[in-house]
């Protein structure tokens, strides 16, 4: 290791003194050889040690300066990382708050959708009840009409019309019109399709004739009402006879 700086200067000085002492040694009296030369050698050795100490101090100072710089750089890096982590934490907190607000908004929308769904289910139930009620009414009306039609068919089946006249017996539901014309023939005429004016011309129903249903329209033509524009007579009080 080469010495430099003050160490080198002290070493050169001690070496020069040593050379001078060696050159003058034969001419120096005993005092010099016994006292001065050992003192000079000790001074030289002390200077050499001082140079080493100075070099070591400079090396320690340099290492200390490097350590201080490294610590400062490390502190700067840690401060930068801390600031970055703090910023990231703030951003995450903001994102979490935004996500919480979005979740709250979505929850409110979901509750509103559930409320709308319950309202629609209620309305659907109301409409279903109305539909079922209307369907029940229609079924009841249809059943009444079917019963009325069956009654008319049964009443029509009890009538007996001859090809050359009308046969009447007691308790028969056929009605003879004026002039001996059966009601079945009168219904085929245009007069049977004219609506009556009020209660004028209504026939007298026989007790065996079924009455019109309450659910049927008032203007429906029943078997005994189709010829109500003519004057009808109750044939139950007449004797049995054949009209030719």
XYZ file of C-alpha atoms in Angstrom:
244
model
C 0.000 0.000 0.000
C 1.435 3.353 -1.112
C 1.162 6.200 1.372
C 0.052 9.632 0.214
C -0.672 13.005 1.746
C 0.697 13.722 5.231
C 1.661 10.095 5.669
C 3.884 10.235 2.613
C 5.438 13.506 3.757
C 6.249 12.140 7.226
C 7.669 8.965 5.738
C 9.904 10.900 3.339
C 11.125 13.128 6.150
C 11.991 10.189 8.374
C 13.734 8.396 5.536
C 15.799 11.451 4.666
C 16.823 11.893 8.281
C 17.794 8.254 8.415
C 19.957 8.557 5.314
C 21.671 11.598 6.676
C 22.295 9.849 9.952
C 23.727 6.858 8.188
C 26.083 8.994 6.102
C 27.337 10.874 9.127
C 27.489 7.948 11.455
C 31.244 7.364 11.239
C 31.951 11.017 12.041
C 29.369 11.395 14.892
C 30.758 11.180 18.403
C 29.506 8.577 20.825
C 26.762 10.903 22.070
C 25.204 10.959 18.719
C 25.431 7.251 18.229
C 24.175 6.474 21.654
C 21.503 9.150 22.160
C 20.724 11.111 19.049
C 20.426 8.285 16.575
C 18.030 6.219 18.728
C 15.933 9.320 19.305
C 15.830 10.021 15.614
C 14.890 6.385 14.917
C 12.107 6.608 17.446
C 10.911 9.845 15.881
C 11.004 8.205 12.498
C 8.986 5.276 13.740
C 6.577 7.645 15.444
C 6.152 9.592 12.230
C 5.485 6.363 10.360
C 2.866 5.348 12.918
C 1.360 8.817 12.776
C 1.128 8.555 9.012
C -0.664 5.219 9.299
C -3.007 6.652 11.893
C -3.733 9.646 9.692
C -4.385 7.392 6.705
C -6.691 5.217 8.799
C -8.508 8.323 10.039
C -8.998 9.524 6.485
C -10.277 6.097 5.494
C -12.690 6.100 8.431
C -13.823 9.608 7.561
C -14.403 8.513 3.966
C -16.315 5.433 5.085
C -18.339 7.554 7.483
C -19.174 10.029 4.733
C -20.214 7.146 2.482
C -22.327 5.650 5.277
C -23.987 9.005 5.955
C -24.723 9.445 2.253
C -26.096 5.912 2.057
C -28.276 6.486 5.114
C -29.544 9.732 3.650
C -30.303 8.043 0.342
C -32.032 5.222 2.176
C -34.069 7.692 4.197
C -35.023 9.520 1.020
C -36.112 6.233 -0.563
C -38.104 5.298 2.529
C -39.758 8.708 2.589
C -40.612 8.385 -1.096
C -42.024 4.890 -0.550
C -43.986 6.137 2.451
C -45.447 9.000 0.430
C -46.307 6.634 -2.407
C -47.896 4.148 0.002
C -49.868 6.970 1.624
C -51.093 8.145 -1.778
C -52.037 4.580 -2.746
C -53.848 4.159 0.558
C -55.772 7.376 -0.028
C -56.675 6.222 -3.533
C -57.829 2.851 -2.205
C -59.883 4.502 0.511
C -61.475 6.721 -2.129
C -62.157 3.685 -4.319
C -63.615 1.798 -1.363
C -65.842 4.763 -0.538
C -66.953 4.967 -4.174
C -67.593 1.228 -4.253
C -69.594 1.557 -1.031
C -71.700 4.303 -2.581
C -72.214 2.201 -5.707
C -73.185 -0.795 -3.584
C -75.645 1.364 -1.636
C -77.104 2.724 -4.869
C -77.378 -0.779 -6.331
C -79.046 -1.982 -3.127
C -81.556 0.867 -3.342
C -82.239 0.043 -6.992
C -82.695 -3.613 -6.063
C -85.147 -2.714 -3.303
C -87.054 -0.467 -5.718
C -87.148 -3.309 -8.260
C -88.435 -5.676 -5.561
C -91.133 -3.152 -4.635
C -92.155 -2.824 -8.286
C -92.181 -6.609 -8.611
C -94.412 -6.962 -5.545
C -96.727 -4.268 -6.905
C -96.906 -6.012 -10.266
C -97.565 -9.335 -8.557
C -100.384 -7.701 -6.580
C -101.831 -6.156 -9.751
C -101.502 -9.505 -11.485
C -103.354 -11.168 -8.621
C -106.115 -8.557 -8.848
C -106.365 -9.016 -12.615
C -106.358 -12.790 -12.179
C -109.195 -12.530 -9.657
C -111.160 -10.273 -11.995
C -110.515 -12.646 -14.879
C -111.633 -15.652 -12.834
C -114.739 -13.784 -11.667
C -115.562 -12.772 -15.230
C -114.926 -16.303 -16.435
C -117.235 -17.641 -13.707
C -119.928 -15.189 -14.784
C -119.508 -16.206 -18.407
C -119.658 -19.874 -17.445
C -122.804 -19.263 -15.382
C -124.360 -17.345 -18.270
C -123.384 -20.084 -20.701
C -124.830 -22.738 -18.398
C -128.046 -20.736 -18.103
C -128.225 -20.409 -21.879
C -127.536 -24.109 -22.296
C -130.278 -24.914 -19.786
C -132.628 -22.517 -21.580
C -131.778 -24.067 -24.936
C -132.334 -27.544 -23.509
C -135.707 -26.408 -22.144
C -136.701 -24.988 -25.519
C -135.611 -28.161 -27.284
C -137.604 -30.224 -24.806
C -140.647 -27.976 -25.259
C -140.292 -28.207 -29.038
C -140.035 -31.989 -28.834
C -143.406 -32.172 -27.029
C -145.164 -30.516 -29.921
C -146.624 -32.721 -32.618
C -147.387 -31.159 -35.990
C -149.354 -33.145 -38.591
C -148.800 -32.730 -42.323
C -152.474 -31.920 -43.036
C -153.402 -30.089 -39.848
C -152.798 -29.712 -36.129
C -153.789 -32.273 -33.526
C -154.613 -30.821 -30.149
C -155.165 -32.645 -26.914
C -155.580 -31.327 -23.350
C -152.389 -30.086 -21.710
C -150.599 -29.779 -25.068
C -148.337 -26.751 -25.415
C -148.987 -25.993 -29.051
C -151.019 -22.832 -29.687
C -153.552 -22.484 -32.447
C -153.592 -19.168 -34.163
C -156.648 -17.432 -35.579
C -158.022 -19.276 -38.616
C -156.665 -22.684 -37.619
C -153.009 -21.918 -38.480
C -150.486 -23.663 -36.226
C -147.887 -21.571 -34.474
C -145.067 -23.507 -36.171
C -146.382 -22.361 -39.522
C -146.934 -18.841 -38.306
C -143.331 -18.612 -37.127
C -142.161 -19.079 -40.706
C -144.058 -15.963 -41.797
C -142.624 -12.459 -41.812
C -144.997 -11.387 -39.027
C -143.151 -13.591 -36.564
C -140.023 -11.459 -36.886
C -141.743 -8.158 -36.069
C -140.987 -7.013 -32.501
C -144.017 -6.430 -30.268
C -145.044 -3.003 -29.069
C -144.980 -3.155 -25.286
C -147.152 -5.953 -23.903
C -149.629 -5.849 -26.789
C -150.163 -9.198 -28.420
C -148.226 -11.244 -25.856
C -149.513 -14.849 -25.644
C -150.838 -16.408 -22.488
C -148.318 -19.008 -21.324
C -149.518 -22.425 -20.386
C -148.450 -23.608 -16.892
C -146.352 -26.346 -18.520
C -144.404 -23.822 -20.633
C -140.964 -22.945 -19.174
C -140.512 -19.305 -18.250
C -137.624 -17.291 -19.704
C -134.363 -17.344 -17.736
C -133.320 -14.358 -15.629
C -129.900 -14.319 -17.280
C -131.228 -14.316 -20.841
C -131.943 -11.027 -22.674
C -135.456 -9.705 -22.479
C -135.834 -9.662 -26.242
C -134.820 -13.311 -26.714
C -137.391 -15.280 -28.673
C -138.625 -18.255 -26.667
C -140.605 -21.095 -28.231
C -143.881 -19.620 -26.995
C -142.931 -16.026 -27.808
C -141.957 -16.352 -31.474
C -145.566 -15.918 -32.581
C -146.503 -13.312 -29.988
C -147.625 -10.825 -32.655
C -150.719 -12.972 -33.079
C -153.552 -13.429 -30.632
C -153.089 -16.810 -28.954
C -155.695 -18.843 -27.159
C -155.332 -21.353 -24.387
C -156.334 -24.658 -25.908
C -156.442 -26.543 -22.637
C -160.092 -25.589 -22.173
C -161.069 -26.849 -25.615
C -162.125 -30.412 -26.370
C -159.801 -32.699 -28.246
C -160.280 -32.421 -31.973
C -158.412 -32.436 -35.249
C -158.347 -29.331 -37.448
C -158.148 -30.056 -41.136
